[in-house]
PDB file of N, CA and C and ligand atoms in Angstrom:
ATOM      1  N   MET A 937     115.168  -3.498 -20.257  1.00  0.00           N
ATOM      2  CA  MET A 937     115.606  -4.858 -20.622  1.00  0.00           C
ATOM      3  C   MET A 937     116.590  -4.833 -21.796  1.00  0.00           C
ATOM      4  N   GLU A 938     117.579  -5.682 -21.688  1.00  0.00           N
ATOM      5  CA  GLU A 938     118.558  -5.798 -22.780  1.00  0.00           C
ATOM      6  C   GLU A 938     117.981  -6.608 -23.925  1.00  0.00           C
ATOM      7  N   LYS A 939     118.381  -6.238 -25.123  1.00  0.00           N
ATOM      8  CA  LYS A 939     117.998  -7.054 -26.272  1.00  0.00           C
ATOM      9  C   LYS A 939     118.752  -8.370 -26.247  1.00  0.00           C
ATOM     10  N   GLU A 940     118.147  -9.375 -26.857  1.00  0.00           N
ATOM     11  CA  GLU A 940     118.829 -10.656 -26.946  1.00  0.00           C
ATOM     12  C   GLU A 940     118.578 -11.245 -28.327  1.00  0.00           C
ATOM     13  N   LEU A 941     119.615 -11.862 -28.880  1.00  0.00           N
ATOM     14  CA  LEU A 941     119.446 -12.479 -30.185  1.00  0.00           C
ATOM     15  C   LEU A 941     118.800 -13.842 -30.026  1.00  0.00           C
ATOM     16  N   LYS A 942     117.689 -14.035 -30.730  1.00  0.00           N
ATOM     17  CA  LYS A 942     117.008 -15.330 -30.684  1.00  0.00           C
ATOM     18  C   LYS A 942     117.157 -16.032 -32.029  1.00  0.00           C
ATOM     19  N   VAL A 943     117.305 -17.331 -31.955  1.00  0.00           N
ATOM     20  CA  VAL A 943     117.371 -18.139 -33.174  1.00  0.00           C
ATOM     21  C   VAL A 943     116.050 -18.908 -33.272  1.00  0.00           C
ATOM     22  N   ILE A 944     115.228 -18.528 -34.237  1.00  0.00           N
ATOM     23  CA  ILE A 944     113.923 -19.185 -34.411  1.00  0.00           C
ATOM     24  C   ILE A 944     114.146 -20.398 -35.320  1.00  0.00           C
ATOM     25  N   LYS A 945     114.544 -21.485 -34.709  1.00  0.00           N
ATOM     26  CA  LYS A 945     115.013 -22.645 -35.477  1.00  0.00           C
ATOM     27  C   LYS A 945     113.951 -23.242 -36.394  1.00  0.00           C
ATOM     28  N   GLU A 946     112.692 -23.138 -36.007  1.00  0.00           N
ATOM     29  CA  GLU A 946     111.615 -23.707 -36.835  1.00  0.00           C
ATOM     30  C   GLU A 946     111.537 -23.016 -38.204  1.00  0.00           C
ATOM     31  N   LYS A 947     111.995 -21.774 -38.272  1.00  0.00           N
ATOM     32  CA  LYS A 947     111.899 -21.046 -39.545  1.00  0.00           C
ATOM     33  C   LYS A 947     113.038 -21.384 -40.499  1.00  0.00           C
ATOM     34  N   CYS A 948     114.095 -21.982 -39.962  1.00  0.00           N
ATOM     35  CA  CYS A 948     115.271 -22.271 -40.798  1.00  0.00           C
ATOM     36  C   CYS A 948     115.019 -23.514 -41.640  1.00  0.00           C
ATOM     37  N   PRO A 949     115.225 -23.417 -42.971  1.00  0.00           N
ATOM     38  CA  PRO A 949     115.012 -24.597 -43.817  1.00  0.00           C
ATOM     39  C   PRO A 949     116.074 -25.686 -43.601  1.00  0.00           C
ATOM     40  N   LYS A 950     117.164 -25.334 -42.936  1.00  0.00           N
ATOM     41  CA  LYS A 950     118.226 -26.298 -42.593  1.00  0.00           C
ATOM     42  C   LYS A 950     118.723 -27.083 -43.801  1.00  0.00           C
ATOM     43  N   ASP A 951     118.845 -26.389 -44.933  1.00  0.00           N
ATOM     44  CA  ASP A 951     119.306 -27.092 -46.134  1.00  0.00           C
ATOM     45  C   ASP A 951     120.447 -26.357 -46.840  1.00  0.00           C
ATOM     46  N   HIS A 952     121.084 -25.448 -46.129  1.00  0.00           N
ATOM     47  CA  HIS A 952     122.174 -24.686 -46.757  1.00  0.00           C
ATOM     48  C   HIS A 952     123.151 -24.199 -45.685  1.00  0.00           C
ATOM     49  N   LYS A 953     124.309 -23.755 -46.170  1.00  0.00           N
ATOM     50  CA  LYS A 953     125.294 -23.155 -45.291  1.00  0.00           C
ATOM     51  C   LYS A 953     124.764 -21.783 -44.894  1.00  0.00           C
ATOM     52  N   CYS A 954     124.703 -21.493 -43.613  1.00  0.00           N
ATOM     53  CA  CYS A 954     124.136 -20.220 -43.151  1.00  0.00           C
ATOM     54  C   CYS A 954     125.040 -19.053 -43.549  1.00  0.00           C
ATOM     55  N   PRO A 955     124.529 -18.141 -44.379  1.00  0.00           N
ATOM     56  CA  PRO A 955     125.360 -17.008 -44.816  1.00  0.00           C
ATOM     57  C   PRO A 955     125.616 -16.005 -43.690  1.00  0.00           C
ATOM     58  N   ALA A 956     124.766 -15.991 -42.688  1.00  0.00           N
ATOM     59  CA  ALA A 956     124.896 -15.014 -41.611  1.00  0.00           C
ATOM     60  C   ALA A 956     126.096 -15.309 -40.710  1.00  0.00           C
ATOM     61  N   VAL A 957     126.557 -16.549 -40.689  1.00  0.00           N
ATOM     62  CA  VAL A 957     127.698 -16.908 -39.837  1.00  0.00           C
ATOM     63  C   VAL A 957     128.911 -16.033 -40.178  1.00  0.00           C
ATOM     64  N   LYS A 958     129.118 -15.777 -41.473  1.00  0.00           N
ATOM     65  CA  LYS A 958     130.276 -14.971 -41.910  1.00  0.00           C
ATOM     66  C   LYS A 958     130.087 -13.488 -41.648  1.00  0.00           C
ATOM     67  N   VAL A 959     128.844 -13.066 -41.494  1.00  0.00           N
ATOM     68  CA  VAL A 959     128.535 -11.645 -41.315  1.00  0.00           C
ATOM     69  C   VAL A 959     128.840 -11.172 -39.893  1.00  0.00           C
ATOM     70  N   CYS A 960     128.753 -12.071 -38.923  1.00  0.00           N
ATOM     71  CA  CYS A 960     128.944 -11.697 -37.520  1.00  0.00           C
ATOM     72  C   CYS A 960     130.372 -11.208 -37.278  1.00  0.00           C
ATOM     73  N   PRO A 961     130.530  -9.983 -36.762  1.00  0.00           N
ATOM     74  CA  PRO A 961     131.868  -9.408 -36.583  1.00  0.00           C
ATOM     75  C   PRO A 961     132.644 -10.010 -35.411  1.00  0.00           C
ATOM     76  N   VAL A 962     131.951 -10.717 -34.525  1.00  0.00           N
ATOM     77  CA  VAL A 962     132.648 -11.241 -33.343  1.00  0.00           C
ATOM     78  C   VAL A 962     132.664 -12.772 -33.286  1.00  0.00           C
ATOM     79  N   GLY A 963     132.226 -13.423 -34.359  1.00  0.00           N
ATOM     80  CA  GLY A 963     132.251 -14.885 -34.397  1.00  0.00           C
ATOM     81  C   GLY A 963     131.331 -15.547 -33.392  1.00  0.00           C
ATOM     82  N   ALA A 964     130.177 -14.913 -33.146  1.00  0.00           N
ATOM     83  CA  ALA A 964     129.246 -15.471 -32.166  1.00  0.00           C
ATOM     84  C   ALA A 964     128.341 -16.555 -32.754  1.00  0.00           C
ATOM     85  N   LEU A 965     128.301 -16.636 -34.082  1.00  0.00           N
ATOM     86  CA  LEU A 965     127.423 -17.623 -34.722  1.00  0.00           C
ATOM     87  C   LEU A 965     128.219 -18.814 -35.221  1.00  0.00           C
ATOM     88  N   THR A 966     127.676 -19.996 -34.974  1.00  0.00           N
ATOM     89  CA  THR A 966     128.285 -21.211 -35.501  1.00  0.00           C
ATOM     90  C   THR A 966     127.181 -22.079 -36.098  1.00  0.00           C
ATOM     91  N   GLN A 967     127.586 -22.957 -36.988  1.00  0.00           N
ATOM     92  CA  GLN A 967     126.610 -23.857 -37.592  1.00  0.00           C
ATOM     93  C   GLN A 967     127.215 -25.243 -37.721  1.00  0.00           C
ATOM     94  N   LYS A 968     126.455 -26.252 -37.299  1.00  0.00           N
ATOM     95  CA  LYS A 968     126.874 -27.644 -37.465  1.00  0.00           C
ATOM     96  C   LYS A 968     126.187 -28.176 -38.709  1.00  0.00           C
ATOM     97  N   ASN A 969     126.952 -28.659 -39.647  1.00  0.00           N
ATOM     98  CA  ASN A 969     126.382 -29.159 -40.906  1.00  0.00           C
ATOM     99  C   ASN A 969     125.403 -28.123 -41.466  1.00  0.00           C
ATOM    100  N   PHE A 970     124.176 -28.545 -41.788  1.00  0.00           N
ATOM    101  CA  PHE A 970     123.188 -27.598 -42.315  1.00  0.00           C
ATOM    102  C   PHE A 970     122.119 -27.277 -41.284  1.00  0.00           C
ATOM    103  N   GLU A 971     122.441 -27.520 -40.008  1.00  0.00           N
ATOM    104  CA  GLU A 971     121.467 -27.200 -38.966  1.00  0.00           C
ATOM    105  C   GLU A 971     121.276 -25.690 -38.835  1.00  0.00           C
ATOM    106  N   ALA A 972     120.258 -25.282 -38.100  1.00  0.00           N
ATOM    107  CA  ALA A 972     120.065 -23.863 -37.819  1.00  0.00           C
ATOM    108  C   ALA A 972     121.280 -23.357 -37.033  1.00  0.00           C
ATOM    109  N   PRO A 973     121.689 -22.109 -37.261  1.00  0.00           N
ATOM    110  CA  PRO A 973     122.865 -21.596 -36.550  1.00  0.00           C
ATOM    111  C   PRO A 973     122.619 -21.457 -35.043  1.00  0.00           C
ATOM    112  N   GLU A 974     123.710 -21.527 -34.298  1.00  0.00           N
ATOM    113  CA  GLU A 974     123.636 -21.329 -32.843  1.00  0.00           C
ATOM    114  C   GLU A 974     124.345 -20.022 -32.526  1.00  0.00           C
ATOM    115  N   VAL A 975     123.852 -19.322 -31.514  1.00  0.00           N
ATOM    116  CA  VAL A 975     124.490 -18.078 -31.104  1.00  0.00           C
ATOM    117  C   VAL A 975     125.133 -18.262 -29.728  1.00  0.00           C
ATOM    118  N   ASP A 976     126.350 -17.764 -29.603  1.00  0.00           N
ATOM    119  CA  ASP A 976     127.017 -17.709 -28.301  1.00  0.00           C
ATOM    120  C   ASP A 976     126.683 -16.341 -27.698  1.00  0.00           C
ATOM    121  N   LEU A 977     125.747 -16.336 -26.762  1.00  0.00           N
ATOM    122  CA  LEU A 977     125.251 -15.064 -26.223  1.00  0.00           C
ATOM    123  C   LEU A 977     126.319 -14.319 -25.431  1.00  0.00           C
ATOM    124  N   LYS A 978     127.378 -15.016 -25.023  1.00  0.00           N
ATOM    125  CA  LYS A 978     128.461 -14.329 -24.307  1.00  0.00           C
ATOM    126  C   LYS A 978     129.307 -13.515 -25.273  1.00  0.00           C
ATOM    127  N   LYS A 979     129.343 -13.952 -26.531  1.00  0.00           N
ATOM    128  CA  LYS A 979     130.128 -13.213 -27.533  1.00  0.00           C
ATOM    129  C   LYS A 979     129.307 -12.150 -28.257  1.00  0.00           C
ATOM    130  N   CYS A 980     128.009 -12.394 -28.419  1.00  0.00           N
ATOM    131  CA  CYS A 980     127.150 -11.522 -29.230  1.00  0.00           C
ATOM    132  C   CYS A 980     127.108 -10.100 -28.665  1.00  0.00           C
ATOM    133  N   ILE A 981     127.346  -9.116 -29.544  1.00  0.00           N
ATOM    134  CA  ILE A 981     127.300  -7.704 -29.121  1.00  0.00           C
ATOM    135  C   ILE A 981     125.990  -7.032 -29.555  1.00  0.00           C
ATOM    136  N   LYS A 982     125.057  -7.839 -30.043  1.00  0.00           N
ATOM    137  CA  LYS A 982     123.707  -7.376 -30.416  1.00  0.00           C
ATOM    138  C   LYS A 982     123.747  -6.257 -31.444  1.00  0.00           C
ATOM    139  N   CYS A 983     124.599  -6.449 -32.441  1.00  0.00           N
ATOM    140  CA  CYS A 983     124.737  -5.415 -33.475  1.00  0.00           C
ATOM    141  C   CYS A 983     123.610  -5.479 -34.501  1.00  0.00           C
ATOM    142  N   GLY A 984     122.965  -6.628 -34.623  1.00  0.00           N
ATOM    143  CA  GLY A 984     121.847  -6.759 -35.560  1.00  0.00           C
ATOM    144  C   GLY A 984     122.243  -7.086 -36.991  1.00  0.00           C
ATOM    145  N   LYS A 985     123.548  -7.273 -37.249  1.00  0.00           N
ATOM    146  CA  LYS A 985     123.967  -7.552 -38.630  1.00  0.00           C
ATOM    147  C   LYS A 985     123.367  -8.850 -39.147  1.00  0.00           C
ATOM    148  N   CYS A 986     123.423  -9.886 -38.325  1.00  0.00           N
ATOM    149  CA  CYS A 986     122.910 -11.179 -38.787  1.00  0.00           C
ATOM    150  C   CYS A 986     121.394 -11.135 -38.968  1.00  0.00           C
ATOM    151  N   SER A 987     120.708 -10.434 -38.083  1.00  0.00           N
ATOM    152  CA  SER A 987     119.245 -10.427 -38.192  1.00  0.00           C
ATOM    153  C   SER A 987     118.800  -9.649 -39.427  1.00  0.00           C
ATOM    154  N   ASN A 988     119.573  -8.649 -39.836  1.00  0.00           N
ATOM    155  CA  ASN A 988     119.247  -7.953 -41.077  1.00  0.00           C
ATOM    156  C   ASN A 988     119.582  -8.800 -42.289  1.00  0.00           C
ATOM    157  N   PHE A 989     120.461  -9.759 -42.123  1.00  0.00           N
ATOM    158  CA  PHE A 989     120.988 -10.521 -43.234  1.00  0.00           C
ATOM    159  C   PHE A 989     120.156 -11.749 -43.568  1.00  0.00           C
ATOM    160  N   CYS A 990     119.635 -12.407 -42.546  1.00  0.00           N
ATOM    161  CA  CYS A 990     118.921 -13.668 -42.781  1.00  0.00           C
ATOM    162  C   CYS A 990     117.582 -13.403 -43.460  1.00  0.00           C
ATOM    163  N   PRO A 991     117.393 -13.894 -44.711  1.00  0.00           N
ATOM    164  CA  PRO A 991     116.145 -13.624 -45.433  1.00  0.00           C
ATOM    165  C   PRO A 991     114.952 -14.366 -44.835  1.00  0.00           C
ATOM    166  N   LYS A 992     115.213 -15.400 -44.048  1.00  0.00           N
ATOM    167  CA  LYS A 992     114.120 -16.169 -43.446  1.00  0.00           C
ATOM    168  C   LYS A 992     113.734 -15.642 -42.080  1.00  0.00           C
ATOM    169  N   LYS A 993     114.448 -14.617 -41.631  1.00  0.00           N
ATOM    170  CA  LYS A 993     114.176 -14.026 -40.304  1.00  0.00           C
ATOM    171  C   LYS A 993     114.292 -15.064 -39.185  1.00  0.00           C
ATOM    172  N   VAL A 994     115.306 -15.905 -39.305  1.00  0.00           N
ATOM    173  CA  VAL A 994     115.579 -16.900 -38.256  1.00  0.00           C
ATOM    174  C   VAL A 994     116.283 -16.219 -37.076  1.00  0.00           C
ATOM    175  N   LEU A 995     117.080 -15.198 -37.386  1.00  0.00           N
ATOM    176  CA  LEU A 995     117.844 -14.489 -36.357  1.00  0.00           C
ATOM    177  C   LEU A 995     117.130 -13.190 -36.020  1.00  0.00           C
ATOM    178  N   VAL A 996     116.668 -13.078 -34.802  1.00  0.00           N
ATOM    179  CA  VAL A 996     115.835 -11.953 -34.413  1.00  0.00           C
ATOM    180  C   VAL A 996     116.372 -11.323 -33.141  1.00  0.00           C
ATOM    181  N   LEU A 997     116.592 -10.015 -33.200  1.00  0.00           N
ATOM    182  CA  LEU A 997     116.966  -9.292 -31.984  1.00  0.00           C
ATOM    183  C   LEU A 997     115.680  -8.840 -31.318  1.00  0.00           C
ATOM    184  N   SER A 998     115.449  -9.289 -30.102  1.00  0.00           N
ATOM    185  CA  SER A 998     114.205  -8.890 -29.447  1.00  0.00           C
ATOM    186  C   SER A 998     114.431  -8.663 -27.967  1.00  0.00           C
ATOM    187  N   PHE A 999     113.476  -8.034 -27.342  1.00  0.00           N
ATOM    188  CA  PHE A 999     113.577  -7.742 -25.915  1.00  0.00           C
ATOM    189  C   PHE A 999     113.086  -8.907 -25.101  1.00  0.00           C
TER     190      PHE A 999
HETATM  191  S1  LIG B2212     123.703  -9.635 -33.440  1.00  0.00           S
HETATM  192 FE1  LIG B2212     125.755  -9.137 -34.281  1.00  0.00          FE
HETATM  193  S2  LIG B2212     127.205  -9.941 -32.752  1.00  0.00           S
HETATM  194 FE2  LIG B2212     125.225 -10.927 -32.350  1.00  0.00          FE
HETATM  195  S3  LIG B2212     125.319 -12.874 -33.476  1.00  0.00           S
HETATM  196 FE3  LIG B2212     124.323 -11.338 -34.815  1.00  0.00          FE
HETATM  197  S4  LIG B2212     125.996 -10.496 -36.076  1.00  0.00           S
HETATM  198 FE4  LIG B2212     126.930 -11.543 -34.289  1.00  0.00          FE
END
């Protein structure tokens, strides 16, 4: 099975600009206002940079 990036939105405090959006090398993450970030799974290369970056563990690479 391929890994897939999941956004665990319930864990996101939704009160700040998501720092992980800038970390993504392919621009797969976007954020509307202070909402939890969204991932474009067609762009995501599953590098794990964002999941290592988010201190709240909202971005998780899992099978
Ligand atoms: S796993 Fe990598 S490519 Fe996918 S959204 Fe996170 S930083 Fe971007």
